[in-house]
Tab-separated table of C-alpha atoms in Angstrom:
chain	number	residue	atom	x	y	z
A	10	ARG	CA	168.288	150.097	76.289
A	11	LEU	CA	170.839	149.349	73.434
A	12	THR	CA	170.317	150.520	69.831
A	13	PRO	CA	170.384	147.874	67.074
A	14	LEU	CA	173.901	148.895	66.228
A	15	GLU	CA	175.048	148.514	69.944
A	16	GLN	CA	173.502	144.986	69.742
A	17	LYS	CA	175.510	144.174	66.713
A	18	GLU	CA	178.867	145.553	68.315
A	19	GLN	CA	177.947	143.079	71.137
A	20	GLN	CA	178.051	140.235	69.010
A	21	LEU	CA	181.410	141.036	67.850
A	22	ASN	CA	182.988	142.146	71.218
A	23	SER	CA	182.254	139.930	74.299
A	24	GLU	CA	183.993	142.378	76.582
A	25	ARG	CA	181.747	145.059	74.998
A	26	ALA	CA	178.515	142.920	75.691
A	27	GLN	CA	179.425	142.278	79.261
A	28	ASN	CA	179.732	145.925	79.924
A	29	LYS	CA	176.841	147.407	78.124
A	30	GLY	CA	172.938	147.071	78.595
A	31	ASP	CA	170.853	146.996	81.822
A	32	ARG	CA	172.059	145.921	85.099
A	33	TRP	CA	169.391	144.617	87.380
A	34	GLY	CA	169.563	143.756	91.167
A	35	PHE	CA	167.932	140.594	92.791
A	36	VAL	CA	167.714	141.500	96.457
A	37	ALA	CA	166.299	139.056	99.382
A	38	ILE	CA	165.840	140.363	102.647
A	39	LEU	CA	164.914	138.818	105.960
A	40	PRO	CA	161.971	140.997	107.390
A	41	ARG	CA	162.579	140.175	111.148
A	42	SER	CA	165.728	142.257	111.245
A	43	GLY	CA	166.145	144.006	107.533
A	44	PHE	CA	169.315	141.819	107.056
A	45	VAL	CA	169.737	141.642	103.358
A	46	HIS	CA	170.334	137.754	103.066
A	47	THR	CA	171.413	137.627	99.396
A	48	VAL	CA	172.157	140.243	96.572
A	49	HIS	CA	172.616	139.397	93.049
A	50	SER	CA	173.495	141.775	90.185
A	51	ALA	CA	172.971	140.673	86.470
A	52	LYS	CA	170.615	140.779	83.579
A	53	ARG	CA	167.019	140.771	84.057
A	54	ASP	CA	165.821	137.449	83.006
A	55	GLY	CA	164.586	133.978	84.495
A	56	GLU	CA	167.932	132.513	83.726
A	57	GLN	CA	169.485	134.900	86.410
A	58	ALA	CA	166.578	134.684	88.516
A	59	LYS	CA	167.315	130.862	89.034
A	60	VAL	CA	170.882	132.155	90.081
A	61	PHE	CA	169.681	134.230	92.591
A	62	ILE	CA	167.360	131.585	93.923
A	63	GLU	CA	170.199	129.062	94.036
A	64	LYS	CA	172.145	131.340	96.011
A	65	ILE	CA	169.519	131.873	98.654
A	66	ARG	CA	169.370	128.226	99.217
A	67	GLY	CA	173.265	127.810	99.085
A	68	ARG	CA	173.150	130.376	102.247
A	69	SER	CA	170.483	128.942	104.124
A	70	ASN	CA	169.738	125.312	105.532
A	71	GLY	CA	168.405	124.477	102.353
A	72	LEU	CA	164.856	124.099	103.530
A	73	ALA	CA	161.979	125.782	101.434
A	74	PRO	CA	161.022	129.555	103.220
A	75	LEU	CA	158.119	131.597	102.617
A	76	PHE	CA	158.820	133.537	99.355
A	77	LEU	CA	157.102	136.973	98.923
A	78	SER	CA	157.714	138.593	95.578
A	79	ASP	CA	156.190	140.838	92.539
A	80	ALA	CA	154.698	139.286	89.657
A	81	TRP	CA	157.969	138.711	87.521
A	82	PHE	CA	159.529	135.488	86.619
A	83	TYR	CA	160.316	134.011	89.917
A	84	SER	CA	157.609	131.043	90.242
A	85	GLU	CA	159.506	128.479	87.955
A	86	PRO	CA	163.345	129.204	89.382
A	87	ILE	CA	161.499	128.912	92.996
A	88	PHE	CA	159.780	125.506	92.017
A	89	GLU	CA	162.868	124.369	90.334
A	90	THR	CA	165.289	124.872	92.888
A	91	TYR	CA	162.925	123.626	95.863
A	92	SER	CA	162.219	120.424	94.094
A	93	TYR	CA	163.204	116.818	93.366
A	94	TYR	CA	162.551	114.330	90.572
A	95	GLU	CA	160.984	111.048	91.241
A	96	ASP	CA	161.085	107.963	89.031
A	97	VAL	CA	157.908	106.876	87.726
A	98	PRO	CA	157.407	103.113	87.459
A	99	TYR	CA	157.652	101.267	84.240
A	100	CYS	CA	154.780	99.072	83.514
A	101	GLY	CA	156.840	97.568	80.721
A	102	ARG	CA	155.025	98.710	77.927
A	103	GLY	CA	155.637	101.679	75.374
A	104	ARG	CA	158.300	104.377	76.324
A	105	PRO	CA	159.437	104.884	79.959
A	106	PRO	CA	157.696	107.669	81.543
A	107	HIS	CA	159.787	110.610	82.409
A	108	PRO	CA	160.605	111.363	86.328
A	109	ILE	CA	157.987	113.654	87.617
A	110	ARG	CA	159.121	116.737	89.698
A	111	ILE	CA	157.854	116.877	93.403
A	112	VAL	CA	157.872	120.483	95.047
A	113	ALA	CA	159.133	120.574	98.498
A	114	GLU	CA	156.205	120.308	100.595
A	115	GLU	CA	157.019	122.824	102.985
A	116	LEU	CA	157.567	125.697	100.082
A	117	MET	CA	154.974	128.588	100.399
A	118	TYR	CA	154.999	131.391	97.702
A	119	ALA	CA	152.699	134.639	97.510
A	120	GLN	CA	153.108	137.508	94.881
A	121	VAL	CA	152.131	140.952	94.848
A	122	TYR	CA	150.869	142.145	91.631
A	123	LYS	CA	150.495	145.811	90.412
A	124	LYS	CA	148.441	146.493	87.609
A	125	ARG	CA	149.888	149.930	85.884
A	126	ASP	CA	148.391	152.181	83.348
A	127	LYS	CA	150.243	153.393	80.150
A	128	LYS	CA	151.792	155.990	82.014
A	129	GLY	CA	153.105	153.587	84.372
A	130	LYS	CA	150.824	154.867	87.345
A	131	ILE	CA	149.663	152.063	89.660
A	132	GLU	CA	145.895	151.423	89.120
A	133	SER	CA	145.383	148.620	91.672
A	134	ILE	CA	147.360	146.234	93.762
A	135	GLU	CA	146.247	142.288	94.352
A	136	THR	CA	147.884	139.470	95.861
A	137	ARG	CA	148.142	135.892	94.746
A	138	ILE	CA	148.845	132.705	96.451
A	139	ILE	CA	151.007	130.582	94.164
A	140	LYS	CA	151.709	128.036	96.778
A	141	GLY	CA	150.815	127.193	100.537
A	142	ASP	CA	147.993	128.281	102.663
A	143	GLU	CA	147.079	131.868	103.014
A	144	GLU	CA	146.101	131.725	106.814
A	145	GLU	CA	149.698	130.140	107.305
A	146	ILE	CA	151.355	132.486	105.381
A	147	LEU	CA	149.826	135.557	107.098
A	148	ALA	CA	150.647	133.931	110.402
A	149	ILE	CA	154.289	133.611	109.205
A	150	ILE	CA	154.174	137.399	108.409
A	151	LYS	CA	152.937	138.504	111.753
A	152	ALA	CA	155.549	136.626	113.568
A	153	THR	CA	158.435	137.723	111.850
A	154	SER	CA	157.783	141.144	109.948
A	155	ARG	CA	157.705	143.506	112.906
A	156	GLY	CA	154.016	144.770	112.781
A	157	ALA	CA	153.171	143.790	109.139
A	158	THR	CA	149.603	142.130	108.950
A	159	LYS	CA	149.528	141.140	105.235
A	160	ILE	CA	150.984	140.038	102.123
A	161	ASN	CA	153.460	142.802	100.648
A	162	THR	CA	157.090	143.547	99.342
A	163	SER	CA	157.445	146.922	101.391
A	164	PHE	CA	160.943	145.477	102.982
A	165	VAL	CA	162.726	144.875	99.534
A	166	GLU	CA	161.129	148.121	98.041
A	167	GLY	CA	162.527	150.411	100.819
A	168	LYS	CA	165.873	148.569	100.705
A	169	ASN	CA	165.928	149.122	96.738
A	170	GLY	CA	165.079	152.897	97.612
A	171	THR	CA	168.087	153.088	99.903
A	172	TYR	CA	170.360	151.523	97.235
A	173	ARG	CA	169.467	154.101	94.762
A	174	LYS	CA	169.872	157.079	97.394
A	175	ASP	CA	173.338	155.685	98.413
A	176	ASN	CA	174.553	154.731	95.199
A	177	ALA	CA	175.094	156.987	92.393
A	178	ARG	CA	175.786	153.976	89.713
A	179	LEU	CA	172.020	153.593	89.933
A	180	THR	CA	170.750	157.200	89.162
A	181	ARG	CA	169.033	156.844	85.838
A	182	LYS	CA	170.153	159.102	83.070
A	183	SER	CA	173.161	160.493	84.279
A	184	ALA	CA	176.914	160.744	84.105
A	185	CYS	CA	177.456	158.432	87.200
A	186	HIS	CA	176.522	155.589	85.699
A	187	SER	CA	179.200	152.380	86.060
A	188	LYS	CA	181.231	151.547	83.017
A	189	ARG	CA	182.282	148.297	83.841
A	190	ALA	CA	180.115	145.632	85.439
A	191	ILE	CA	182.777	144.393	87.552
A	192	TYR	CA	182.887	147.894	89.543
A	193	HIS	CA	178.998	148.142	89.539
A	194	ASP	CA	178.859	144.704	91.275
A	195	ALA	CA	181.762	145.581	93.679
A	196	HIS	CA	180.035	148.716	94.657
A	197	ILE	CA	176.544	146.714	95.346
A	198	TYR	CA	178.167	144.067	97.270
A	199	PHE	CA	179.949	146.974	99.693
A	200	LEU	CA	176.764	148.637	100.260
A	201	THR	CA	175.142	145.628	101.221
A	202	ALA	CA	177.859	144.980	104.047
A	203	VAL	CA	177.424	148.255	105.309
A	204	PHE	CA	173.811	148.149	105.493
A	205	ASN	CA	174.068	144.866	107.338
A	206	PHE	CA	177.034	145.664	109.519
A	207	CYS	CA	177.798	149.199	109.789
A	208	ARG	CA	174.277	150.963	110.300
A	209	GLU	CA	171.385	150.993	112.762
A	210	ASN	CA	167.935	149.751	112.369
A	211	ILE	CA	165.970	152.229	114.056
A	212	GLY	CA	162.989	149.745	114.090
A	213	LEU	CA	165.081	147.165	116.170
A	214	ARG	CA	166.313	150.038	118.474
A	215	LYS	CA	165.703	148.972	122.553
A	216	THR	CA	165.234	151.535	125.412
A	217	ILE	CA	168.055	151.019	128.013
A	218	ASN	CA	167.541	154.282	130.048
A	219	PRO	CA	164.080	155.782	129.406
A	220	ASN	CA	164.924	158.537	131.943
A	221	ALA	CA	167.922	159.655	130.111
A	222	GLY	CA	169.146	163.083	130.295
A	223	LEU	CA	170.608	165.553	127.934
A	224	PHE	CA	173.897	163.482	126.222
A	225	GLU	CA	173.050	160.487	128.081
A	226	GLN	CA	172.263	157.272	125.958
A	227	LYS	CA	168.594	156.299	126.044
A	228	TYR	CA	168.666	153.718	123.315
A	229	GLN	CA	170.655	150.648	122.335
A	230	LYS	CA	171.452	150.761	118.478
A	231	ILE	CA	171.178	147.572	116.926
A	232	SER	CA	172.430	146.807	113.088
A	233	PRO	CA	170.765	143.850	110.904
A	234	ALA	CA	173.733	141.800	111.788
A	235	MET	CA	173.313	142.076	115.547
A	236	GLN	CA	169.651	141.034	115.497
A	237	GLU	CA	170.844	137.949	113.173
A	238	GLY	CA	173.777	137.002	115.767
A	239	LEU	CA	176.189	137.836	113.440
A	240	THR	CA	177.959	140.438	115.505
A	241	ASP	CA	177.604	141.981	118.752
A	242	LYS	CA	178.298	145.787	117.938
A	243	ILE	CA	177.474	148.191	114.941
A	244	LEU	CA	180.848	148.150	112.969
A	245	SER	CA	182.611	151.017	111.641
A	246	ILE	CA	183.683	150.922	108.067
A	247	LYS	CA	187.637	150.320	108.952
A	248	GLU	CA	186.428	147.334	110.990
A	249	LEU	CA	184.507	146.204	108.372
A	250	LEU	CA	187.200	146.235	105.692
A	251	ALA	CA	189.473	144.596	108.396
A	252	ILE	CA	187.421	141.320	108.561
A	253	ARG	CA	189.086	138.223	107.013
A	254	PRO	CA	186.606	136.242	104.856
A	255	LYS	CA	186.674	132.853	105.853
A	256	LYS	CA	187.755	130.132	102.932
């Protein structure tokens, strides 16, 4: 956190303001494959949460999916992104009514709320259905989450741990922290591509030779991108860096 002096310096220098302070990673994962669908690195507030949700919508078919998250400020950004406004007929008296917001009917959203004590230790965990039917939500989870049977955020929490393990820039209270936001974000995006295209998801591997002997291949290794049909093999770092992005 910034000291009062640093906050004052930020107001006087825009470049300093951009490269000082906390940097939060917003991560969206497809449970069926472990594919990191969207990642957004910015300050931790509702405005940036809305940017993150808009990115998710822009990279999908636009239909409202099932959202599972912790109990932060995602409700309003999700409802605002997956909704439209409808005019209310004017009766001819008084001021014309404001348009009303209609949230997408297919949208379903549930939260995992963790209650902590003063020391940060978890005391209890409960789930909250924000929108949708609980039975329908559980049915989707069972069908797409590879063994999960209840509302949870374990896939995102596990991936956050992997980011911290593989990215020294995310280590707290160390000299490895990023000095400029642009390099911090670039490392996050690069790691995300590595996770998706260059690493095996052990939970997805298939047995192709159950009687394999020593030094014989027993399993077919599958990456999240392979499971999503984006590639037919696990890429090397060299192959990943040689891909030309589509304009």
